[in-house]
mmCIF file of C-alpha atoms and ligand atoms in Angstrom:
data_model
loop_
_atom_site.group_PDB
_atom_site.id
_atom_site.type_symbol
_atom_site.label_atom_id
_atom_site.label_comp_id
_atom_site.label_asym_id
_atom_site.label_seq_id
_atom_site.Cartn_x
_atom_site.Cartn_y
_atom_site.Cartn_z
ATOM 1 C CA MET A 18 26.377 0.035 8.631
ATOM 2 C CA THR A 19 22.806 -1.479 9.750
ATOM 3 C CA GLU A 20 20.201 0.688 8.882
ATOM 4 C CA LYS A 21 18.772 0.835 12.847
ATOM 5 C CA SER A 22 22.244 1.209 13.747
ATOM 6 C CA ILE A 23 21.964 5.280 11.949
ATOM 7 C CA GLN A 24 22.303 7.680 14.098
ATOM 8 C CA SER A 25 25.070 10.167 12.004
ATOM 9 C CA PRO A 26 23.957 13.368 10.433
ATOM 10 C CA THR A 27 22.437 12.955 6.814
ATOM 11 C CA SER A 28 22.492 16.128 5.526
ATOM 12 C CA HIS A 29 25.539 15.230 3.524
ATOM 13 C CA LEU A 30 23.298 12.710 1.391
ATOM 14 C CA GLN A 31 22.610 14.995 -1.547
ATOM 15 C CA PRO A 32 22.645 13.715 -5.060
ATOM 16 C CA SER A 33 24.578 15.019 -7.494
ATOM 17 C CA ILE A 34 21.939 15.623 -10.578
ATOM 18 C CA THR A 35 23.504 15.076 -14.381
ATOM 19 C CA ALA A 36 21.384 14.397 -17.304
ATOM 20 C CA CYS A 37 20.911 10.913 -16.811
ATOM 21 C CA THR A 38 19.520 11.669 -13.147
ATOM 22 C CA THR A 39 15.767 10.090 -12.809
ATOM 23 C CA LEU A 40 13.697 13.362 -11.236
ATOM 24 C CA VAL A 41 10.641 13.166 -8.481
ATOM 25 C CA GLY A 42 9.510 16.167 -6.614
ATOM 26 C CA VAL A 43 6.996 17.476 -4.216
ATOM 27 C CA ILE A 44 4.205 19.607 -6.279
ATOM 28 C CA GLY A 45 2.613 22.486 -3.809
ATOM 29 C CA TRP A 46 2.312 26.241 -2.759
ATOM 30 C CA PRO A 47 4.306 26.539 -0.682
ATOM 31 C CA VAL A 48 6.864 23.952 -0.545
ATOM 32 C CA GLU A 49 10.046 25.134 0.925
ATOM 33 C CA HIS A 50 9.623 23.964 3.988
ATOM 34 C CA SER A 51 8.883 20.528 2.970
ATOM 35 C CA LEU A 52 10.821 17.826 4.888
ATOM 36 C CA SER A 53 10.715 15.411 1.764
ATOM 37 C CA PRO A 54 13.251 16.672 -0.393
ATOM 38 C CA ALA A 55 15.836 16.008 2.617
ATOM 39 C CA MET A 56 14.117 12.588 3.500
ATOM 40 C CA HIS A 57 14.276 11.240 -0.086
ATOM 41 C CA ASN A 58 17.583 12.347 -1.149
ATOM 42 C CA ALA A 59 18.946 10.579 1.778
ATOM 43 C CA ALA A 60 17.618 7.585 0.932
ATOM 44 C CA PHE A 61 18.605 7.737 -3.088
ATOM 45 C CA VAL A 62 21.914 8.267 -1.988
ATOM 46 C CA ALA A 63 21.992 5.602 0.681
ATOM 47 C CA LEU A 64 21.111 3.338 -2.053
ATOM 48 C CA GLY A 65 23.209 4.461 -4.841
ATOM 49 C CA LEU A 66 20.434 5.327 -6.728
ATOM 50 C CA ASP A 67 20.827 8.391 -9.427
ATOM 51 C CA TRP A 68 17.412 9.824 -8.349
ATOM 52 C CA ALA A 69 17.252 13.701 -7.073
ATOM 53 C CA TYR A 70 14.205 15.322 -5.094
ATOM 54 C CA VAL A 71 13.179 18.324 -6.089
ATOM 55 C CA PRO A 72 10.616 21.532 -4.423
ATOM 56 C CA LEU A 73 8.138 22.206 -7.089
ATOM 57 C CA PRO A 74 6.218 25.486 -5.835
ATOM 58 C CA VAL A 75 3.370 25.438 -8.187
ATOM 59 C CA TYR A 76 0.387 28.342 -7.832
ATOM 60 C CA PRO A 77 -3.139 27.051 -8.035
ATOM 61 C CA ASP A 78 -3.504 28.442 -11.224
ATOM 62 C CA HIS A 79 -0.553 26.490 -12.755
ATOM 63 C CA LEU A 80 -1.815 22.833 -11.249
ATOM 64 C CA GLY A 81 -2.886 21.261 -14.468
ATOM 65 C CA GLU A 82 -0.003 22.601 -16.539
ATOM 66 C CA ALA A 83 2.277 21.463 -13.923
ATOM 67 C CA VAL A 84 0.914 17.629 -13.722
ATOM 68 C CA ARG A 85 1.269 17.378 -17.286
ATOM 69 C CA GLY A 86 4.458 18.649 -17.330
ATOM 70 C CA LEU A 87 5.856 15.846 -15.024
ATOM 71 C CA ARG A 88 4.707 13.270 -18.376
ATOM 72 C CA ALA A 89 7.114 15.890 -20.468
ATOM 73 C CA LEU A 90 10.036 16.793 -18.805
ATOM 74 C CA GLY A 91 10.526 13.047 -17.533
ATOM 75 C CA PHE A 92 9.758 12.959 -14.318
ATOM 76 C CA ALA A 93 9.021 9.441 -12.619
ATOM 77 C CA GLY A 94 6.544 11.089 -10.312
ATOM 78 C CA ALA A 95 5.865 13.197 -7.317
ATOM 79 C CA ASN A 96 4.473 14.259 -4.434
ATOM 80 C CA VAL A 97 1.091 16.260 -3.879
ATOM 81 C CA THR A 98 0.828 18.587 -0.993
ATOM 82 C CA VAL A 99 -1.484 21.576 0.115
ATOM 83 C CA PRO A 100 -3.687 23.024 -1.272
ATOM 84 C CA HIS A 101 -3.510 20.295 -4.325
ATOM 85 C CA LYS A 102 -4.354 17.082 -2.835
ATOM 86 C CA GLN A 103 -7.531 17.793 -3.878
ATOM 87 C CA ALA A 104 -8.010 19.503 -7.020
ATOM 88 C CA VAL A 105 -4.806 17.588 -8.645
ATOM 89 C CA LEU A 106 -7.404 14.536 -9.126
ATOM 90 C CA ALA A 107 -8.927 15.859 -12.377
ATOM 91 C CA HIS A 108 -5.676 16.259 -14.174
ATOM 92 C CA LEU A 109 -4.771 12.448 -13.503
ATOM 93 C CA ASP A 110 -5.320 9.235 -15.816
ATOM 94 C CA ASP A 111 -5.672 6.872 -13.291
ATOM 95 C CA ILE A 112 -6.739 6.555 -9.682
ATOM 96 C CA SER A 113 -6.114 4.362 -6.725
ATOM 97 C CA GLN A 114 -9.102 3.276 -4.772
ATOM 98 C CA ALA A 115 -7.042 4.362 -1.899
ATOM 99 C CA ALA A 116 -6.891 8.085 -3.348
ATOM 100 C CA GLN A 117 -11.016 7.942 -4.968
ATOM 101 C CA VAL A 118 -12.194 7.088 -1.410
ATOM 102 C CA ILE A 119 -10.054 9.204 0.825
ATOM 103 C CA GLY A 120 -10.749 12.250 -2.458
ATOM 104 C CA ALA A 121 -7.128 13.230 -2.504
ATOM 105 C CA VAL A 122 -3.852 12.452 -3.928
ATOM 106 C CA ASN A 123 -0.303 12.732 -2.437
ATOM 107 C CA THR A 124 1.641 10.453 -4.975
ATOM 108 C CA ILE A 125 2.061 10.450 -8.571
ATOM 109 C CA ALA A 126 3.741 8.023 -10.542
ATOM 110 C CA VAL A 127 4.479 8.304 -14.112
ATOM 111 C CA ARG A 128 3.906 4.759 -15.652
ATOM 112 C CA ASP A 129 3.981 4.509 -19.904
ATOM 113 C CA GLY A 130 3.380 8.014 -19.942
ATOM 114 C CA LEU A 131 0.387 7.698 -17.872
ATOM 115 C CA LEU A 132 -0.422 9.771 -14.317
ATOM 116 C CA TYR A 133 -1.448 7.305 -12.093
ATOM 117 C CA GLY A 134 -2.401 8.678 -8.729
ATOM 118 C CA ASP A 135 -2.135 7.274 -5.221
ATOM 119 C CA ASN A 136 -2.791 8.153 -1.857
ATOM 120 C CA THR A 137 0.077 6.455 1.007
ATOM 121 C CA ASP A 138 -1.031 8.589 3.823
ATOM 122 C CA ALA A 139 -3.747 5.752 4.767
ATOM 123 C CA THR A 140 -0.729 3.049 4.440
ATOM 124 C CA GLY A 141 1.568 5.159 6.258
ATOM 125 C CA PHE A 142 -0.404 6.002 8.827
ATOM 126 C CA LEU A 143 -1.062 2.049 9.371
ATOM 127 C CA ALA A 144 2.509 1.340 9.491
ATOM 128 C CA SER A 145 3.322 3.877 11.923
ATOM 129 C CA LEU A 146 0.668 1.904 13.995
ATOM 130 C CA HIS A 147 2.143 -1.389 12.967
ATOM 131 C CA ASP A 148 5.529 0.194 14.435
ATOM 132 C CA VAL A 149 4.045 -0.186 18.335
ATOM 133 C CA GLY A 150 2.743 -3.611 17.862
ATOM 134 C CA PHE A 151 -1.215 -2.308 16.920
ATOM 135 C CA ASP A 152 -3.296 -3.801 15.075
ATOM 136 C CA PRO A 153 -6.588 -2.353 14.170
ATOM 137 C CA ALA A 154 -8.690 -5.279 13.158
ATOM 138 C CA GLY A 155 -11.646 -5.697 15.537
ATOM 139 C CA THR A 156 -11.125 -2.757 17.337
ATOM 140 C CA TYR A 157 -12.852 0.255 18.527
ATOM 141 C CA CYS A 158 -11.417 3.509 17.339
ATOM 142 C CA ALA A 159 -11.844 7.115 18.101
ATOM 143 C CA VAL A 160 -10.856 10.253 15.843
ATOM 144 C CA LEU A 161 -10.631 13.591 16.782
ATOM 145 C CA GLY A 162 -11.552 15.689 13.761
ATOM 146 C CA ALA A 163 -13.216 15.835 10.373
ATOM 147 C CA GLY A 164 -11.048 17.218 7.510
ATOM 148 C CA GLY A 165 -8.805 16.040 5.406
ATOM 149 C CA ALA A 166 -6.538 13.895 7.804
ATOM 150 C CA ALA A 167 -9.559 12.121 9.275
ATOM 151 C CA ARG A 168 -10.650 10.710 6.017
ATOM 152 C CA ALA A 169 -7.126 9.025 5.640
ATOM 153 C CA VAL A 170 -7.345 7.665 8.781
ATOM 154 C CA ALA A 171 -10.742 6.573 9.112
ATOM 155 C CA HIS A 172 -10.279 4.979 5.712
ATOM 156 C CA ALA A 173 -7.199 3.439 6.901
ATOM 157 C CA LEU A 174 -8.829 1.633 9.932
ATOM 158 C CA ALA A 175 -11.773 0.439 8.144
ATOM 159 C CA GLU A 176 -9.532 -1.091 5.840
ATOM 160 C CA ALA A 177 -7.458 -2.701 8.362
ATOM 161 C CA GLY A 178 -10.739 -4.454 10.155
ATOM 162 C CA ALA A 179 -11.529 -1.934 12.371
ATOM 163 C CA ARG A 180 -15.241 -2.619 13.974
ATOM 164 C CA GLN A 181 -16.287 0.938 14.841
ATOM 165 C CA VAL A 182 -14.869 4.822 14.185
ATOM 166 C CA ARG A 183 -16.282 7.244 16.299
ATOM 167 C CA ILE A 184 -15.170 10.639 14.373
ATOM 168 C CA TYR A 185 -15.533 13.563 17.403
ATOM 169 C CA ASN A 186 -15.598 17.064 15.756
ATOM 170 C CA ARG A 187 -16.291 20.533 17.099
ATOM 171 C CA THR A 188 -18.326 21.134 14.492
ATOM 172 C CA LEU A 189 -20.760 18.015 14.705
ATOM 173 C CA ALA A 190 -22.221 18.275 11.140
ATOM 174 C CA ARG A 191 -18.811 17.679 9.207
ATOM 175 C CA ALA A 192 -18.683 14.607 11.321
ATOM 176 C CA ARG A 193 -21.299 13.480 10.628
ATOM 177 C CA ASP A 194 -20.943 13.385 7.034
ATOM 178 C CA LEU A 195 -17.710 12.054 7.327
ATOM 179 C CA CYS A 196 -19.469 9.421 8.881
ATOM 180 C CA ARG A 197 -21.885 8.830 6.035
ATOM 181 C CA GLU A 198 -19.584 9.216 3.125
ATOM 182 C CA MET A 199 -17.228 6.517 5.158
ATOM 183 C CA ALA A 200 -20.408 4.269 5.549
ATOM 184 C CA LYS A 201 -21.353 3.977 1.873
ATOM 185 C CA PHE A 202 -17.426 2.694 1.182
ATOM 186 C CA HIS A 203 -17.629 0.205 4.319
ATOM 187 C CA GLY A 204 -20.348 -0.962 5.437
ATOM 188 C CA ASP A 205 -19.058 -3.899 7.702
ATOM 189 C CA VAL A 206 -17.793 -0.857 9.602
ATOM 190 C CA ARG A 207 -19.953 1.072 12.416
ATOM 191 C CA PHE A 208 -19.370 4.588 12.083
ATOM 192 C CA GLU A 209 -20.552 7.288 14.673
ATOM 193 C CA SER A 210 -20.323 11.146 15.474
ATOM 194 C CA GLY A 211 -19.587 13.002 18.030
ATOM 195 C CA SER A 212 -18.966 16.396 19.471
ATOM 196 C CA PRO A 213 -15.718 17.061 21.817
ATOM 197 C CA ASP A 214 -18.790 16.976 24.686
ATOM 198 C CA ASP A 215 -19.051 13.423 24.487
ATOM 199 C CA LEU A 216 -15.629 12.759 24.975
ATOM 200 C CA ALA A 217 -16.082 11.569 28.229
ATOM 201 C CA ALA A 218 -17.956 8.762 27.026
ATOM 202 C CA ILE A 219 -14.617 6.945 26.003
ATOM 203 C CA GLY A 220 -14.227 4.382 28.090
ATOM 204 C CA ASP A 221 -12.579 0.912 28.598
ATOM 205 C CA ASP A 222 -14.341 -0.017 25.050
ATOM 206 C CA THR A 223 -12.149 1.688 23.237
ATOM 207 C CA ASP A 224 -8.360 0.694 22.104
ATOM 208 C CA LEU A 225 -7.260 4.231 19.767
ATOM 209 C CA LEU A 226 -7.905 7.392 20.195
ATOM 210 C CA VAL A 227 -6.166 8.967 16.697
ATOM 211 C CA ASN A 228 -5.797 13.264 16.722
ATOM 212 C CA THR A 229 -6.247 14.643 13.299
ATOM 213 C CA THR A 230 -6.951 18.268 13.894
ATOM 214 C CA SER A 231 -3.868 21.193 14.131
ATOM 215 C CA VAL A 232 -4.831 21.453 18.042
ATOM 216 C CA GLY A 233 -1.363 21.523 19.616
ATOM 217 C CA MET A 234 1.018 22.178 16.691
ATOM 218 C CA TRP A 235 3.881 24.522 17.170
ATOM 219 C CA PRO A 236 3.669 27.370 17.778
ATOM 220 C CA ASP A 237 0.328 26.523 20.048
ATOM 221 C CA THR A 238 1.864 24.459 22.108
ATOM 222 C CA GLU A 239 0.293 24.536 25.015
ATOM 223 C CA VAL A 240 -3.344 23.569 23.794
ATOM 224 C CA SER A 241 -4.764 20.299 23.378
ATOM 225 C CA PRO A 242 -7.694 18.712 21.512
ATOM 226 C CA TRP A 243 -8.329 16.621 24.836
ATOM 227 C CA PRO A 244 -10.000 18.358 28.027
ATOM 228 C CA ARG A 245 -7.393 18.931 30.747
ATOM 229 C CA ASP A 246 -9.251 17.669 33.201
ATOM 230 C CA LEU A 247 -10.357 14.387 31.962
ATOM 231 C CA PRO A 248 -7.788 11.563 32.084
ATOM 232 C CA ILE A 249 -7.362 9.760 29.133
ATOM 233 C CA PRO A 250 -7.937 6.237 29.702
ATOM 234 C CA GLY A 251 -4.975 4.165 30.241
ATOM 235 C CA GLN A 252 -5.076 1.139 27.830
ATOM 236 C CA LEU A 253 -5.424 3.079 24.901
ATOM 237 C CA THR A 254 -2.757 3.465 22.253
ATOM 238 C CA VAL A 255 -3.054 7.337 21.589
ATOM 239 C CA CYS A 256 -1.583 9.177 18.505
ATOM 240 C CA ASP A 257 -0.891 12.058 17.552
ATOM 241 C CA LEU A 258 -0.413 13.131 13.772
ATOM 242 C CA VAL A 259 1.149 16.362 14.620
ATOM 243 C CA TYR A 260 4.983 15.389 14.663
ATOM 244 C CA ASN A 261 6.024 19.332 15.587
ATOM 245 C CA PRO A 262 6.398 19.050 18.385
ATOM 246 C CA PRO A 263 7.615 15.395 18.740
ATOM 247 C CA GLU A 264 5.547 14.894 21.882
ATOM 248 C CA THR A 265 2.262 17.055 21.899
ATOM 249 C CA LEU A 266 0.557 18.093 25.154
ATOM 250 C CA PHE A 267 -1.960 15.674 23.977
ATOM 251 C CA LEU A 268 0.947 12.935 23.745
ATOM 252 C CA SER A 269 1.950 13.824 26.859
ATOM 253 C CA GLN A 270 -1.742 13.833 28.941
ATOM 254 C CA ALA A 271 -1.610 10.094 27.231
ATOM 255 C CA ARG A 272 1.695 9.327 28.312
ATOM 256 C CA VAL A 273 1.133 10.104 32.358
ATOM 257 C CA VAL A 274 -1.910 7.608 32.119
ATOM 258 C CA GLY A 275 0.751 5.025 31.128
ATOM 259 C CA ALA A 276 -0.787 5.072 27.383
ATOM 260 C CA GLU A 277 1.391 4.043 24.543
ATOM 261 C CA THR A 278 2.029 7.082 22.197
ATOM 262 C CA VAL A 279 2.725 7.580 18.660
ATOM 263 C CA GLY A 280 3.941 10.493 17.536
ATOM 264 C CA GLY A 281 3.196 12.017 13.642
ATOM 265 C CA LEU A 282 6.628 11.120 12.434
ATOM 266 C CA GLY A 283 5.919 7.936 11.592
ATOM 267 C CA MET A 284 3.314 8.648 9.735
ATOM 268 C CA LEU A 285 5.367 11.351 7.567
ATOM 269 C CA VAL A 286 7.898 8.484 7.169
ATOM 270 C CA HIS A 287 5.873 5.681 6.190
ATOM 271 C CA GLN A 288 3.834 7.508 3.807
ATOM 272 C CA GLY A 289 6.829 8.787 1.750
ATOM 273 C CA ALA A 290 8.215 5.206 2.292
ATOM 274 C CA VAL A 291 5.690 4.119 0.749
ATOM 275 C CA ALA A 292 5.742 6.474 -2.182
ATOM 276 C CA PHE A 293 9.621 5.767 -2.956
ATOM 277 C CA GLU A 294 8.871 1.891 -3.334
ATOM 278 C CA LEU A 295 6.170 2.953 -5.403
ATOM 279 C CA TRP A 296 8.584 4.874 -8.040
ATOM 280 C CA THR A 297 11.808 2.876 -7.666
ATOM 281 C CA GLY A 298 10.435 -0.619 -6.875
ATOM 282 C CA ARG A 299 13.327 -0.780 -4.177
ATOM 283 C CA PRO A 300 12.545 -1.254 -0.127
ATOM 284 C CA ALA A 301 13.081 2.200 1.393
ATOM 285 C CA PRO A 302 15.281 2.867 3.696
ATOM 286 C CA LEU A 303 13.216 4.114 6.686
ATOM 287 C CA ALA A 304 15.926 5.083 9.397
ATOM 288 C CA ILE A 305 17.773 6.745 6.982
ATOM 289 C CA MET A 306 14.607 8.358 6.105
ATOM 290 C CA ARG A 307 13.568 9.070 9.838
ATOM 291 C CA ALA A 308 16.960 10.669 10.975
ATOM 292 C CA ALA A 309 16.710 12.897 7.439
ATOM 293 C CA CYS A 310 13.503 14.045 8.826
ATOM 294 C CA LEU A 311 14.603 14.775 12.491
ATOM 295 C CA GLU A 312 17.890 16.461 11.032
ATOM 296 C CA ALA A 313 15.485 19.032 8.526
ATOM 297 C CA LEU A 314 13.310 19.683 11.079
ATOM 298 C CA GLN A 315 15.961 20.658 13.764
ATOM 299 C CA GLY A 316 17.740 22.881 11.179
ATOM 300 C CA GLN A 317 14.850 24.942 9.774
ATOM 301 C CA ASP A 318 14.113 28.262 11.214
ATOM 302 C CA ALA A 319 11.326 27.691 13.943
ATOM 303 C CA PRO A 320 8.953 30.057 12.595
ATOM 304 C CA TYR A 321 8.494 28.009 9.262
ATOM 305 C CA ARG A 322 8.868 24.234 10.411
ATOM 306 C CA PRO A 323 6.241 21.849 8.634
ATOM 307 C CA ARG A 324 3.807 20.732 11.801
ATOM 308 C CA ARG A 325 1.942 17.650 10.449
ATOM 309 C CA GLN A 326 1.137 15.354 7.626
ATOM 310 C CA VAL A 327 -1.725 15.307 5.670
HETATM 311 P P1 LIG B 402 -6.931 19.042 7.001
HETATM 312 O O1 LIG B 402 -7.603 18.480 5.850
HETATM 313 O O2 LIG B 402 -5.179 18.930 7.523
HETATM 314 O O3 LIG B 402 -7.302 17.806 7.863
HETATM 315 P P2 LIG B 402 -8.967 20.296 7.691
HETATM 316 O O4 LIG B 402 -9.952 20.162 6.527
HETATM 317 O O5 LIG B 402 -8.995 22.291 7.991
HETATM 318 O O6 LIG B 402 -7.559 20.202 7.913
HETATM 319 O O7 LIG B 402 -9.523 19.621 8.851
HETATM 320 C C1 LIG B 402 -9.333 20.033 10.372
HETATM 321 C C2 LIG B 402 -9.569 19.769 11.981
HETATM 322 O O8 LIG B 402 -9.328 19.907 12.156
HETATM 323 C C3 LIG B 402 -11.385 20.038 11.467
HETATM 324 O O9 LIG B 402 -11.892 18.581 12.260
HETATM 325 C C4 LIG B 402 -11.530 21.145 12.133
HETATM 326 O O10 LIG B 402 -12.545 21.182 12.932
HETATM 327 P P3 LIG B 402 -13.985 21.644 12.301
HETATM 328 O O11 LIG B 402 -14.236 20.786 11.551
HETATM 329 O O12 LIG B 402 -14.915 22.312 13.117
HETATM 330 O O13 LIG B 402 -13.401 23.178 11.711
HETATM 331 C C5 LIG B 402 -10.508 20.799 13.643
HETATM 332 N N1 LIG B 402 -9.677 21.816 14.126
HETATM 333 C C6 LIG B 402 -9.201 22.818 13.434
HETATM 334 N N2 LIG B 402 -9.041 23.651 14.175
HETATM 335 C C7 LIG B 402 -9.360 23.765 15.903
HETATM 336 C C8 LIG B 402 -9.710 24.249 17.013
HETATM 337 N N3 LIG B 402 -8.936 25.324 17.108
HETATM 338 N N4 LIG B 402 -10.435 23.483 18.155
HETATM 339 C C9 LIG B 402 -11.189 22.189 17.485
HETATM 340 N N5 LIG B 402 -11.130 21.625 16.484
HETATM 341 C C10 LIG B 402 -10.271 22.056 15.446
#
């Protein structure tokens, strides 16, 4: 069976846990609807690894104890999700450069008893662009939103050699702040800010348009961060970090003008794959991880579905 040919259900890919099993998990509040346990457990079983991935609901007041507990309990690492991605930095021994610039950790690896924090969102985002053949080097990029997700995306694009990153946000001051912050780390990239009223100026000079806002996420699927009466330039590659629904209204606005579209599931799977490789040292089985995410998403009660990475 080749990895690419995987179509069959992955829900049977559940690890059996013994005292020898290596544990990893996801720390968040809440975490019960995270797709990561299904994604990683399917990968462990597919590669025959005696590993298991568990949801770890941690109330904010207990974050420090929980993170120190990873070491005490012999965990190999963990993912970190909302609302702990920023607060966790204070509890780690070492932090990657990406996590420092983004100001958030989504992956911890326990190495020689030390807690190492990394951020795989930026790498995961770039890998999802790579899947459609988009290379940000030398490009002009537009980012919608100026929150934590925008920060990871702006850093990723700058790291990958983008020439210009324009950040458009409803609250203009946040876009300005993010540009100022990013410019400190990436002096060779031009960062500019704008408000949604400036979107009409996006023209032939732009290569990539990324939605990092929550606009269009299920159940509010009838709204888009892009104005209805403004055609999206067709030469763009258009990416939405939202993965539920798989095709947002924003992506359908892009598809009808012939733009290349990139949904949010790719980033979810790739950020998981980078974490998997950090922990296990093995190449991640991407097709299995993607199939497991899709299956878990379809199997969940609709009101509780997770909708966006970062
Ligand atoms: P995250 O860390 O997940 O990115 P966040 O920091 O709350 O979340 O940022 C959410 C982003 O989506 C912000 O840019 C927010 O705009 P504001 O800074 O103006 O709040 C944007 N956003 C959320 N809801 C929006 C809406 N209905 N219309 C436009 N922008 C919205």
